[in-house]
PDB file of C-alpha atoms in Angstrom:
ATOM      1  CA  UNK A   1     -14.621   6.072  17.884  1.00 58.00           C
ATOM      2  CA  UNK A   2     -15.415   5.059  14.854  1.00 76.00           C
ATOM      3  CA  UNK A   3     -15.552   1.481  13.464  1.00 93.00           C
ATOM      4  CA  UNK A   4     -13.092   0.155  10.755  1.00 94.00           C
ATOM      5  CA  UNK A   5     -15.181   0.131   7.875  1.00 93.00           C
ATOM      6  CA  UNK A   6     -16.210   3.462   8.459  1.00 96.00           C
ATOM      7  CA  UNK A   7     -12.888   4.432   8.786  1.00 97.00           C
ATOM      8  CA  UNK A   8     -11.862   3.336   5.489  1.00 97.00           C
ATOM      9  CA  UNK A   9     -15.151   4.858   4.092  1.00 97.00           C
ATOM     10  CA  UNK A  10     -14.603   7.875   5.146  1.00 97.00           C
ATOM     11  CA  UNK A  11     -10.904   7.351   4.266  1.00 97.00           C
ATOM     12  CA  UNK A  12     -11.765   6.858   0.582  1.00 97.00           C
ATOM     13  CA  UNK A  13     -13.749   9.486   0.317  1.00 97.00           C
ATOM     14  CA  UNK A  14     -11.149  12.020   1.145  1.00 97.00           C
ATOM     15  CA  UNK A  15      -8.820   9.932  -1.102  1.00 97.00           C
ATOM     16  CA  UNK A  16     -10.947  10.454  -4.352  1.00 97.00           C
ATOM     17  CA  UNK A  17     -11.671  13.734  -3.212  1.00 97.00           C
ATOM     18  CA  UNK A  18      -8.448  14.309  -3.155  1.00 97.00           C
ATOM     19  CA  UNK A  19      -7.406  12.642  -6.409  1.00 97.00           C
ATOM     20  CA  UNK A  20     -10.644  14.044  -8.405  1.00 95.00           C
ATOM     21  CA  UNK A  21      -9.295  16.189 -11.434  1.00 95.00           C
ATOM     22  CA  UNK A  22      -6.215  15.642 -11.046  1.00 96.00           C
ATOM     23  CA  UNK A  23      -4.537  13.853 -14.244  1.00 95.00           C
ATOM     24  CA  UNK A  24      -1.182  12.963 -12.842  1.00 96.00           C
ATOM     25  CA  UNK A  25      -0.362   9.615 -11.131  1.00 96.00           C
ATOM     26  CA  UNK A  26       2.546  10.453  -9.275  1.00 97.00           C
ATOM     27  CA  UNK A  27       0.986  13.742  -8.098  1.00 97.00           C
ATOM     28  CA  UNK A  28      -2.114  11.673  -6.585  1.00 97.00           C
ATOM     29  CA  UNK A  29      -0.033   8.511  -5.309  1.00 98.00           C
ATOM     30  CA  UNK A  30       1.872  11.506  -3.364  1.00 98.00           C
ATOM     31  CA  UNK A  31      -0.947  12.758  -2.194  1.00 98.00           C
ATOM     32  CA  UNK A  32      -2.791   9.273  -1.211  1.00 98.00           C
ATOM     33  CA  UNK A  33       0.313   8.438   0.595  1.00 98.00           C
ATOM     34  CA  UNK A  34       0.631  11.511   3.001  1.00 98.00           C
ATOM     35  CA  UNK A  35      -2.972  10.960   3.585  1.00 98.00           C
ATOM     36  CA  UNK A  36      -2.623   7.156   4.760  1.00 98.00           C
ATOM     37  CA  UNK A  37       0.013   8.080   6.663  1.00 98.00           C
ATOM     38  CA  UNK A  38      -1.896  10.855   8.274  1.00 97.00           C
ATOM     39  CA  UNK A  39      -4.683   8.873   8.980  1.00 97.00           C
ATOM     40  CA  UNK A  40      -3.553   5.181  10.131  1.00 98.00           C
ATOM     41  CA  UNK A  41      -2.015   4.422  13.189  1.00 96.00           C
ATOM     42  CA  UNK A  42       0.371   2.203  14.389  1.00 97.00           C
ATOM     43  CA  UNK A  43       2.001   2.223  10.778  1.00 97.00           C
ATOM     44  CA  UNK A  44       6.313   3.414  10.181  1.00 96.00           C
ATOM     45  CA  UNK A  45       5.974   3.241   6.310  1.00 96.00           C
ATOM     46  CA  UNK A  46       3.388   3.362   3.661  1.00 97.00           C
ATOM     47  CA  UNK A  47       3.799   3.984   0.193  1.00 97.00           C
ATOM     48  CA  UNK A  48       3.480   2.738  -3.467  1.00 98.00           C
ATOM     49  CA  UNK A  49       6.119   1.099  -6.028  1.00 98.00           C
ATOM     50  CA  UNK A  50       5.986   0.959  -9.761  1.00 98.00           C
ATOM     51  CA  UNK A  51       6.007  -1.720 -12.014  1.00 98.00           C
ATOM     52  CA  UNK A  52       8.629  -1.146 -14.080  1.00 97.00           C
ATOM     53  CA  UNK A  53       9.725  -3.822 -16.618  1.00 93.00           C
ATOM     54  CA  UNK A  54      10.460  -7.090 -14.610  1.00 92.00           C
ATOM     55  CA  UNK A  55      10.981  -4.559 -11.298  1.00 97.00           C
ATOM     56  CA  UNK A  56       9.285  -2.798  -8.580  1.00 98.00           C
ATOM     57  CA  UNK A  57      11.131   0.748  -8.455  1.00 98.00           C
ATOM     58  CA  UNK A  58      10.425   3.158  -4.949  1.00 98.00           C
ATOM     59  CA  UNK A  59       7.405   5.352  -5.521  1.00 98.00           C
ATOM     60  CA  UNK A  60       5.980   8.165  -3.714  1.00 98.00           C
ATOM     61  CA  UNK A  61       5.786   7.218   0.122  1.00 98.00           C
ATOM     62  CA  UNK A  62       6.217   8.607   3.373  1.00 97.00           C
ATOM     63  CA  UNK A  63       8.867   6.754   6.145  1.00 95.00           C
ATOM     64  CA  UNK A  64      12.337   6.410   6.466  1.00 93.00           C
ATOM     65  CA  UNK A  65      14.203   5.726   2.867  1.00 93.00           C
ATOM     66  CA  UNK A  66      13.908   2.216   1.655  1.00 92.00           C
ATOM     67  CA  UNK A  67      14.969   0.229  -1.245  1.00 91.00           C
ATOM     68  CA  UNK A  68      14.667   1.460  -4.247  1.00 95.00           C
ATOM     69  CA  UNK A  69      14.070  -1.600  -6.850  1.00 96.00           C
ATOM     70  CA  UNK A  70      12.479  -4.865  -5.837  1.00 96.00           C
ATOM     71  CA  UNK A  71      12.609  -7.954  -8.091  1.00 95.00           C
ATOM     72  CA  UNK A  72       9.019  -9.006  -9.359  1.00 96.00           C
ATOM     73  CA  UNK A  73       8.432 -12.919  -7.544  1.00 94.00           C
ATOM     74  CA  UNK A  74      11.050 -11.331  -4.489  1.00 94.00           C
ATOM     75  CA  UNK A  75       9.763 -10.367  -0.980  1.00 93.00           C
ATOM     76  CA  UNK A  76       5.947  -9.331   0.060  1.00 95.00           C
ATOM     77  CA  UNK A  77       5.881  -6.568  -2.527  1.00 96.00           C
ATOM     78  CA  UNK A  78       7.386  -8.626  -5.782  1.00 96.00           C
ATOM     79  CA  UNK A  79       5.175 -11.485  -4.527  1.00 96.00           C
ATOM     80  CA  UNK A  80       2.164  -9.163  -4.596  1.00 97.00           C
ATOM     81  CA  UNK A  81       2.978  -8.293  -8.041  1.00 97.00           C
ATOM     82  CA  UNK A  82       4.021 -11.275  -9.448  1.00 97.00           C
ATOM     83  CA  UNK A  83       0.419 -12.982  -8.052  1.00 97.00           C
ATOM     84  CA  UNK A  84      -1.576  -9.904  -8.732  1.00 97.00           C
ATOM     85  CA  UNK A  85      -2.832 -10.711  -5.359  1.00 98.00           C
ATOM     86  CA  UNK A  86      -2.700  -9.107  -2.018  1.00 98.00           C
ATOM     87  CA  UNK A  87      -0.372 -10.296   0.468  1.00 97.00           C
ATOM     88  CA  UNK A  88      -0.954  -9.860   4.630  1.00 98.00           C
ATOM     89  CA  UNK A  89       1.640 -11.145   6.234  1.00 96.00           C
ATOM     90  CA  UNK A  90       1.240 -11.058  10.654  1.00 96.00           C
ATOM     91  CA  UNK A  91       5.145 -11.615  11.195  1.00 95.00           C
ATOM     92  CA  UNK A  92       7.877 -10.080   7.802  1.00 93.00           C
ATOM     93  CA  UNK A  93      10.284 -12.498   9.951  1.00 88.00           C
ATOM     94  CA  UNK A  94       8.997 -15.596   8.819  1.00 91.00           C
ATOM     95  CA  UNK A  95       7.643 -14.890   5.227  1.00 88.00           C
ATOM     96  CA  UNK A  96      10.539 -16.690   2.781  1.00 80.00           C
ATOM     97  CA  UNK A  97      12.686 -13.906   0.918  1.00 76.00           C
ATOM     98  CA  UNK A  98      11.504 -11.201   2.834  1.00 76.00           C
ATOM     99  CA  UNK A  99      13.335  -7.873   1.929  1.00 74.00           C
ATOM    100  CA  UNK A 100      14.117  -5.704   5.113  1.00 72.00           C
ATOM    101  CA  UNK A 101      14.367  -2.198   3.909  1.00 74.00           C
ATOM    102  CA  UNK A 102      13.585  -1.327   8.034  1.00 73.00           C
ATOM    103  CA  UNK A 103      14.168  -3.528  10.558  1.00 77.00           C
ATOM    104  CA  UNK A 104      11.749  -1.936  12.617  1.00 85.00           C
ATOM    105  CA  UNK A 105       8.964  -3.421  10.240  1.00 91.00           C
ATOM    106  CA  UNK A 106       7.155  -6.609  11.808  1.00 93.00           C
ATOM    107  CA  UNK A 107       3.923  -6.968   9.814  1.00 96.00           C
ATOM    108  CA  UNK A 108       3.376  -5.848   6.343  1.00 97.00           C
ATOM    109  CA  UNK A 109       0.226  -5.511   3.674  1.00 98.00           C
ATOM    110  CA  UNK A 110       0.341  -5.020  -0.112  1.00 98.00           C
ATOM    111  CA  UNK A 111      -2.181  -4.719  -2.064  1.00 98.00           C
ATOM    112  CA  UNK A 112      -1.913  -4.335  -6.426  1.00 98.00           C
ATOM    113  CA  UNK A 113      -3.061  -1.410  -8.534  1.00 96.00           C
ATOM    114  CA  UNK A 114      -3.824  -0.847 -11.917  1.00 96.00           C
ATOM    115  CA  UNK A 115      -3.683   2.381 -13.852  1.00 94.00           C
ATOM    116  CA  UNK A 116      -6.218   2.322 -16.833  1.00 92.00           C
ATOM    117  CA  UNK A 117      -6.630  -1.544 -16.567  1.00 92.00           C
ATOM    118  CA  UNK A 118      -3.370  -1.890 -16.558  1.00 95.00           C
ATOM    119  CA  UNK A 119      -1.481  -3.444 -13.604  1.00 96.00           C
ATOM    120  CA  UNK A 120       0.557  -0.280 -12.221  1.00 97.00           C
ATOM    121  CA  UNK A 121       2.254  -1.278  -8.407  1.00 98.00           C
ATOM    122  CA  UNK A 122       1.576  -2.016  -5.488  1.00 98.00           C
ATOM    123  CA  UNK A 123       0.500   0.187  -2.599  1.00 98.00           C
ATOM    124  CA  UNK A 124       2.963  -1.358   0.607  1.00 97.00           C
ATOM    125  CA  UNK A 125       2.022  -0.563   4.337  1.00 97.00           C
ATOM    126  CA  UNK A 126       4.216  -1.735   7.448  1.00 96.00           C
ATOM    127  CA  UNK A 127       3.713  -1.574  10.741  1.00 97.00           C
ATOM    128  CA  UNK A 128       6.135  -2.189  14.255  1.00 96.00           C
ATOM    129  CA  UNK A 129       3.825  -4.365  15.349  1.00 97.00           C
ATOM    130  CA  UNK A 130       3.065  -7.827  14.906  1.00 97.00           C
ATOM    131  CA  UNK A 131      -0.307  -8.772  13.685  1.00 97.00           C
ATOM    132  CA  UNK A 132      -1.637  -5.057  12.936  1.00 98.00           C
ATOM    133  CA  UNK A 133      -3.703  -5.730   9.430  1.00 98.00           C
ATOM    134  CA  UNK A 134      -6.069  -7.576   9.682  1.00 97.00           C
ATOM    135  CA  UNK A 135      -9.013  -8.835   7.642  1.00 97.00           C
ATOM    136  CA  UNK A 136     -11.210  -5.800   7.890  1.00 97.00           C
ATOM    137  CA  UNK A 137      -7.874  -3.702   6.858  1.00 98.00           C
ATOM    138  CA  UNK A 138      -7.500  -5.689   4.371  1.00 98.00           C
ATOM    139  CA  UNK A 139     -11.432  -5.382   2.985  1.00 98.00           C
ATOM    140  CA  UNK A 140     -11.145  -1.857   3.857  1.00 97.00           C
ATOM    141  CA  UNK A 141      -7.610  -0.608   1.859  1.00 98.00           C
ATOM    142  CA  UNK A 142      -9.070  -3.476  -1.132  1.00 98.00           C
ATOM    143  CA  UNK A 143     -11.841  -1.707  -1.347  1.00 97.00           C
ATOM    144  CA  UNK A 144      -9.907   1.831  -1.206  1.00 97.00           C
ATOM    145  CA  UNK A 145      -7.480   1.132  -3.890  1.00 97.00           C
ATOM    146  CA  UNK A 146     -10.489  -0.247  -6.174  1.00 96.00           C
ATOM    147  CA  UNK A 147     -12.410   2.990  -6.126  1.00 95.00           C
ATOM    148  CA  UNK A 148      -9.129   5.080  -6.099  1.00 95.00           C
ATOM    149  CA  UNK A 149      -8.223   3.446  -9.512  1.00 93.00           C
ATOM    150  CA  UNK A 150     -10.961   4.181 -11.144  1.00 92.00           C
ATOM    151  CA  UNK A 151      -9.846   7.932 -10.732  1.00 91.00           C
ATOM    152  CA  UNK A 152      -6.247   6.888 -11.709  1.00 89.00           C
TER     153      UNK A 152
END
């Protein structure tokens, strides 16, 4: 078995293979999604939202439905956005103003993207489990969504 980071090598290869040539965002964000989901395990959503004015609104993803707009400063993904910064959090239960769009969700990571330089979304993944990103996830899906904006 492979190790992480060459997991998420290998997985961001195939992503900007995947995205190469391709012009549209919501095509490729479609595309990246079915792909993480594919490829990570122990996941039960993953998918991107879009900045929208003072608002997060449901992007391309793959899971059961969730909610559609998200305050900016409001739960893991508005805090993500609001602090340009990625959030990890081991246990949704106890982060303050979490948002539970499935209550089957226990951890959660987000990490921002920007479109031309621009600040774009986030990309959100939960898991069941407690505790399933860690930092090497973290490093790894960082370091994915920095080369996959580049071809964004």
């Amino acid at each position: 078995m492979e190790n992480k980071s060459a997991f998420y090598r290998r997985l961001t290869q195939q992503a900007v293979a995947i995205v190469d040539g391709e012009p549209d965002v919501i095509a490729n964000i479609s595309n990246i999604s079915a792909l993480l989901n594919m490829e990570l395990e122990d996941i039960n959503w993953v998918g991107f939202y879009l900045l929208k004015d003072d608002q997060l609104v449901l992007g391309p993803f793959q899971g059961k439905p969730a909610c559609v707009r998200i305050p900016v400063g409001r739960g893991v993904c508005g805090t993500a956005i609001s602090e340009n910064k990625v959030q990890r959090v081991g246990d949704v239960h106890q982060f303050e103003g979490h948002i539970a769009c499935d209550a089957a969700s226990n951890s959660e990571i987000v990490i921002p993207f920007s479109v031309k330089g621009k600040l774009y979304g986030v990309l959100d993944i939960d898991s069941p489990s407690l505790s399933r990103f860690d930092q090497e996830d973290e490093d790894g899906l960082v370091s994915f969504i920095e080369e996959l904006q580049i071809k964004l």
